[in-house]
PDB file of C-alpha atoms in Angstrom:
ATOM      1  CA  UNK A   1       0.012  -0.024   0.003  1.00  0.00           C
ATOM      2  CA  UNK A   2       2.846   2.391   0.900  1.00  0.00           C
ATOM      3  CA  UNK A   3       4.509   1.596  -2.500  1.00  0.00           C
ATOM      4  CA  UNK A   4       1.321   2.470  -4.403  1.00  0.00           C
ATOM      5  CA  UNK A   5       0.862   5.681  -2.439  1.00  0.00           C
ATOM      6  CA  UNK A   6       4.495   6.749  -2.957  1.00  0.00           C
ATOM      7  CA  UNK A   7       4.294   5.930  -6.638  1.00  0.00           C
ATOM      8  CA  UNK A   8       1.122   7.990  -7.006  1.00  0.00           C
ATOM      9  CA  UNK A   9       2.675  10.953  -5.158  1.00  0.00           C
ATOM     10  CA  UNK A  10       5.799  10.746  -7.335  1.00  0.00           C
ATOM     11  CA  UNK A  11       3.651  10.620 -10.442  1.00  0.00           C
ATOM     12  CA  UNK A  12       1.757  13.738  -9.340  1.00  0.00           C
ATOM     13  CA  UNK A  13       4.955  15.531  -8.620  1.00  0.00           C
ATOM     14  CA  UNK A  14       6.302  14.721 -12.084  1.00  0.00           C
ATOM     15  CA  UNK A  15       3.059  15.940 -13.725  1.00  0.00           C
ATOM     16  CA  UNK A  16       3.042  19.136 -11.696  1.00  0.00           C
ATOM     17  CA  UNK A  17       6.659  19.761 -12.587  1.00  0.00           C
ATOM     18  CA  UNK A  18       6.005  19.179 -16.273  1.00  0.00           C
ATOM     19  CA  UNK A  19       3.055  21.618 -16.277  1.00  0.00           C
ATOM     20  CA  UNK A  20       4.845  24.299 -14.331  1.00  0.00           C
ATOM     21  CA  UNK A  21       6.630  27.290 -15.703  1.00  0.00           C
ATOM     22  CA  UNK A  22       5.340  30.282 -17.627  1.00  0.00           C
ATOM     23  CA  UNK A  23       7.579  30.013 -20.643  1.00  0.00           C
ATOM     24  CA  UNK A  24       5.883  30.556 -23.984  1.00  0.00           C
ATOM     25  CA  UNK A  25       7.267  30.524 -27.465  1.00  0.00           C
ATOM     26  CA  UNK A  26       6.182  32.965 -30.146  1.00  0.00           C
ATOM     27  CA  UNK A  27       7.699  34.257 -33.303  1.00  0.00           C
ATOM     28  CA  UNK A  28       7.734  37.921 -32.461  1.00  0.00           C
ATOM     29  CA  UNK A  29      10.932  39.879 -32.008  1.00  0.00           C
ATOM     30  CA  UNK A  30      11.578  41.824 -28.795  1.00  0.00           C
ATOM     31  CA  UNK A  31      10.359  45.341 -29.453  1.00  0.00           C
ATOM     32  CA  UNK A  32      11.309  47.334 -26.390  1.00  0.00           C
ATOM     33  CA  UNK A  33      14.520  47.760 -24.415  1.00  0.00           C
ATOM     34  CA  UNK A  34      14.393  49.504 -21.103  1.00  0.00           C
ATOM     35  CA  UNK A  35      17.413  50.853 -19.277  1.00  0.00           C
ATOM     36  CA  UNK A  36      17.380  51.767 -15.595  1.00  0.00           C
ATOM     37  CA  UNK A  37      19.727  54.291 -14.038  1.00  0.00           C
ATOM     38  CA  UNK A  38      22.243  52.759 -11.648  1.00  0.00           C
ATOM     39  CA  UNK A  39      21.638  52.865  -7.894  1.00  0.00           C
ATOM     40  CA  UNK A  40      23.594  55.678  -6.174  1.00  0.00           C
ATOM     41  CA  UNK A  41      25.566  54.110  -3.288  1.00  0.00           C
ATOM     42  CA  UNK A  42      27.063  57.111  -1.593  1.00  0.00           C
ATOM     43  CA  UNK A  43      28.120  56.824   2.072  1.00  0.00           C
ATOM     44  CA  UNK A  44      25.355  57.681   4.542  1.00  0.00           C
ATOM     45  CA  UNK A  45      25.789  60.621   6.785  1.00  0.00           C
ATOM     46  CA  UNK A  46      23.803  61.861   9.802  1.00  0.00           C
ATOM     47  CA  UNK A  47      23.006  65.107   7.982  1.00  0.00           C
ATOM     48  CA  UNK A  48      19.348  65.674   7.264  1.00  0.00           C
ATOM     49  CA  UNK A  49      20.125  66.365   3.594  1.00  0.00           C
ATOM     50  CA  UNK A  50      18.352  64.184   1.100  1.00  0.00           C
ATOM     51  CA  UNK A  51      19.326  63.660  -2.432  1.00  0.00           C
ATOM     52  CA  UNK A  52      16.827  62.905  -5.108  1.00  0.00           C
ATOM     53  CA  UNK A  53      17.924  61.250  -8.331  1.00  0.00           C
ATOM     54  CA  UNK A  54      15.950  60.863 -11.517  1.00  0.00           C
ATOM     55  CA  UNK A  55      16.320  58.297 -14.119  1.00  0.00           C
ATOM     56  CA  UNK A  56      15.518  58.192 -17.780  1.00  0.00           C
ATOM     57  CA  UNK A  57      13.911  55.333 -19.542  1.00  0.00           C
ATOM     58  CA  UNK A  58      14.849  54.762 -23.147  1.00  0.00           C
ATOM     59  CA  UNK A  59      12.580  52.735 -25.354  1.00  0.00           C
ATOM     60  CA  UNK A  60      14.098  51.407 -28.563  1.00  0.00           C
ATOM     61  CA  UNK A  61      11.727  49.899 -31.071  1.00  0.00           C
ATOM     62  CA  UNK A  62      13.073  47.700 -33.747  1.00  0.00           C
ATOM     63  CA  UNK A  63      11.166  46.166 -36.550  1.00  0.00           C
ATOM     64  CA  UNK A  64      12.426  43.084 -38.293  1.00  0.00           C
ATOM     65  CA  UNK A  65      11.696  43.204 -42.013  1.00  0.00           C
ATOM     66  CA  UNK A  66      10.976  39.802 -43.381  1.00  0.00           C
ATOM     67  CA  UNK A  67      11.494  39.083 -47.076  1.00  0.00           C
ATOM     68  CA  UNK A  68       8.262  38.886 -48.995  1.00  0.00           C
ATOM     69  CA  UNK A  69       9.625  36.289 -51.285  1.00  0.00           C
ATOM     70  CA  UNK A  70      11.494  33.064 -50.471  1.00  0.00           C
ATOM     71  CA  UNK A  71      15.195  32.730 -51.221  1.00  0.00           C
ATOM     72  CA  UNK A  72      15.509  31.448 -54.757  1.00  0.00           C
ATOM     73  CA  UNK A  73      19.061  30.061 -54.523  1.00  0.00           C
ATOM     74  CA  UNK A  74      21.233  29.246 -51.564  1.00  0.00           C
ATOM     75  CA  UNK A  75      24.989  28.802 -51.898  1.00  0.00           C
ATOM     76  CA  UNK A  76      26.253  25.291 -52.103  1.00  0.00           C
ATOM     77  CA  UNK A  77      28.009  23.910 -49.028  1.00  0.00           C
ATOM     78  CA  UNK A  78      31.725  24.567 -48.920  1.00  0.00           C
ATOM     79  CA  UNK A  79      33.727  22.069 -50.897  1.00  0.00           C
ATOM     80  CA  UNK A  80      30.929  21.084 -53.311  1.00  0.00           C
ATOM     81  CA  UNK A  81      29.605  22.515 -56.499  1.00  0.00           C
ATOM     82  CA  UNK A  82      26.207  22.489 -58.196  1.00  0.00           C
ATOM     83  CA  UNK A  83      27.729  20.328 -60.903  1.00  0.00           C
ATOM     84  CA  UNK A  84      28.814  17.712 -58.389  1.00  0.00           C
ATOM     85  CA  UNK A  85      25.375  17.714 -56.799  1.00  0.00           C
ATOM     86  CA  UNK A  86      23.654  17.362 -60.151  1.00  0.00           C
ATOM     87  CA  UNK A  87      25.981  14.531 -61.227  1.00  0.00           C
ATOM     88  CA  UNK A  88      25.515  12.732 -57.894  1.00  0.00           C
ATOM     89  CA  UNK A  89      21.709  12.990 -58.054  1.00  0.00           C
ATOM     90  CA  UNK A  90      21.723  11.927 -61.733  1.00  0.00           C
ATOM     91  CA  UNK A  91      23.662   8.764 -60.823  1.00  0.00           C
ATOM     92  CA  UNK A  92      21.049   7.934 -58.191  1.00  0.00           C
ATOM     93  CA  UNK A  93      18.182   8.513 -60.663  1.00  0.00           C
ATOM     94  CA  UNK A  94      19.927   6.195 -63.172  1.00  0.00           C
ATOM     95  CA  UNK A  95      20.263   3.583 -60.462  1.00  0.00           C
ATOM     96  CA  UNK A  96      16.485   3.600 -59.930  1.00  0.00           C
ATOM     97  CA  UNK A  97      16.042   5.980 -56.985  1.00  0.00           C
ATOM     98  CA  UNK A  98      13.365   8.742 -57.045  1.00  0.00           C
ATOM     99  CA  UNK A  99      15.286  11.737 -55.636  1.00  0.00           C
ATOM    100  CA  UNK A 100      12.468  14.350 -56.132  1.00  0.00           C
ATOM    101  CA  UNK A 101      11.873  16.244 -52.829  1.00  0.00           C
ATOM    102  CA  UNK A 102      14.666  14.592 -50.924  1.00  0.00           C
ATOM    103  CA  UNK A 103      17.645  16.051 -52.690  1.00  0.00           C
ATOM    104  CA  UNK A 104      18.967  17.785 -49.593  1.00  0.00           C
ATOM    105  CA  UNK A 105      18.806  14.569 -47.527  1.00  0.00           C
ATOM    106  CA  UNK A 106      20.626  12.674 -50.222  1.00  0.00           C
ATOM    107  CA  UNK A 107      23.352  15.384 -50.487  1.00  0.00           C
ATOM    108  CA  UNK A 108      23.744  15.173 -46.743  1.00  0.00           C
ATOM    109  CA  UNK A 109      24.127  11.427 -47.034  1.00  0.00           C
ATOM    110  CA  UNK A 110      26.797  11.989 -49.673  1.00  0.00           C
ATOM    111  CA  UNK A 111      28.686  14.279 -47.387  1.00  0.00           C
ATOM    112  CA  UNK A 112      28.321  11.696 -44.565  1.00  0.00           C
ATOM    113  CA  UNK A 113      29.826   9.006 -46.797  1.00  0.00           C
ATOM    114  CA  UNK A 114      32.911  11.096 -47.144  1.00  0.00           C
ATOM    115  CA  UNK A 115      33.327  11.194 -43.388  1.00  0.00           C
ATOM    116  CA  UNK A 116      35.062   7.918 -42.491  1.00  0.00           C
ATOM    117  CA  UNK A 117      33.698   7.981 -38.965  1.00  0.00           C
ATOM    118  CA  UNK A 118      30.041   8.129 -40.033  1.00  0.00           C
ATOM    119  CA  UNK A 119      28.946   4.646 -40.909  1.00  0.00           C
ATOM    120  CA  UNK A 120      25.238   4.928 -40.063  1.00  0.00           C
ATOM    121  CA  UNK A 121      23.823   7.797 -42.153  1.00  0.00           C
ATOM    122  CA  UNK A 122      23.935   6.191 -45.620  1.00  0.00           C
ATOM    123  CA  UNK A 123      22.364   2.891 -44.500  1.00  0.00           C
ATOM    124  CA  UNK A 124      19.631   4.886 -42.582  1.00  0.00           C
ATOM    125  CA  UNK A 125      18.863   7.094 -45.619  1.00  0.00           C
ATOM    126  CA  UNK A 126      18.744   3.990 -47.813  1.00  0.00           C
ATOM    127  CA  UNK A 127      16.233   2.427 -45.487  1.00  0.00           C
ATOM    128  CA  UNK A 128      14.136   5.594 -45.549  1.00  0.00           C
ATOM    129  CA  UNK A 129      14.130   5.613 -49.376  1.00  0.00           C
ATOM    130  CA  UNK A 130      12.895   2.006 -49.404  1.00  0.00           C
ATOM    131  CA  UNK A 131      10.162   2.664 -46.805  1.00  0.00           C
ATOM    132  CA  UNK A 132       9.046   5.757 -48.772  1.00  0.00           C
ATOM    133  CA  UNK A 133       8.744   3.606 -51.832  1.00  0.00           C
ATOM    134  CA  UNK A 134      11.265   5.738 -53.736  1.00  0.00           C
ATOM    135  CA  UNK A 135      13.054   2.661 -55.101  1.00  0.00           C
ATOM    136  CA  UNK A 136      12.486  -1.009 -55.820  1.00  0.00           C
ATOM    137  CA  UNK A 137      16.144  -1.851 -55.068  1.00  0.00           C
ATOM    138  CA  UNK A 138      17.332  -3.912 -52.122  1.00  0.00           C
ATOM    139  CA  UNK A 139      18.833  -2.124 -49.118  1.00  0.00           C
ATOM    140  CA  UNK A 140      22.404  -3.107 -49.989  1.00  0.00           C
ATOM    141  CA  UNK A 141      21.960  -1.893 -53.557  1.00  0.00           C
ATOM    142  CA  UNK A 142      20.681   1.512 -52.426  1.00  0.00           C
ATOM    143  CA  UNK A 143      23.573   1.835 -49.919  1.00  0.00           C
ATOM    144  CA  UNK A 144      26.063   0.984 -52.625  1.00  0.00           C
ATOM    145  CA  UNK A 145      24.466   3.400 -55.113  1.00  0.00           C
ATOM    146  CA  UNK A 146      24.596   6.272 -52.611  1.00  0.00           C
ATOM    147  CA  UNK A 147      28.146   5.425 -51.451  1.00  0.00           C
ATOM    148  CA  UNK A 148      29.617   4.878 -54.914  1.00  0.00           C
ATOM    149  CA  UNK A 149      28.100   8.075 -56.385  1.00  0.00           C
ATOM    150  CA  UNK A 150      29.208  10.071 -53.304  1.00  0.00           C
ATOM    151  CA  UNK A 151      32.791   8.784 -53.533  1.00  0.00           C
ATOM    152  CA  UNK A 152      32.850   9.669 -57.271  1.00  0.00           C
ATOM    153  CA  UNK A 153      31.376  13.160 -57.006  1.00  0.00           C
ATOM    154  CA  UNK A 154      31.916  14.396 -53.399  1.00  0.00           C
ATOM    155  CA  UNK A 155      34.824  12.758 -51.618  1.00  0.00           C
ATOM    156  CA  UNK A 156      38.058  14.494 -52.625  1.00  0.00           C
TER     157      UNK A 156
END
């Protein structure tokens, strides 16, 4: 009975902790900055003089201008060229892989293939391509197609 009661109390504590906090997320930029004058820390004396200080508050409003149109072209990652990307993707198309809509992921897989320490990205991407019905090839064939084309066009 004690165990059940302790478990229930622990569960309530976890739920209350998870629900706590007043943090919110929105996509608005901060629009006001307030500055406060520093506190005057002069030595106290027994004289009846009083000093009054005033402070100014400065409000700065900034407006973030967002582009009305999306970016048409982004620069290629360092060390690659558009020609290398096109040739890599063309090789994958010729191998029987539908690359439409997943070009960025496939380019990332090519870059991962060039990293000798990364041995999981290409097989994972190959599995995703198969599950998304983007190819009729076997897993090993997709892995080899990605790896071979990446070594040809990306790895220097």
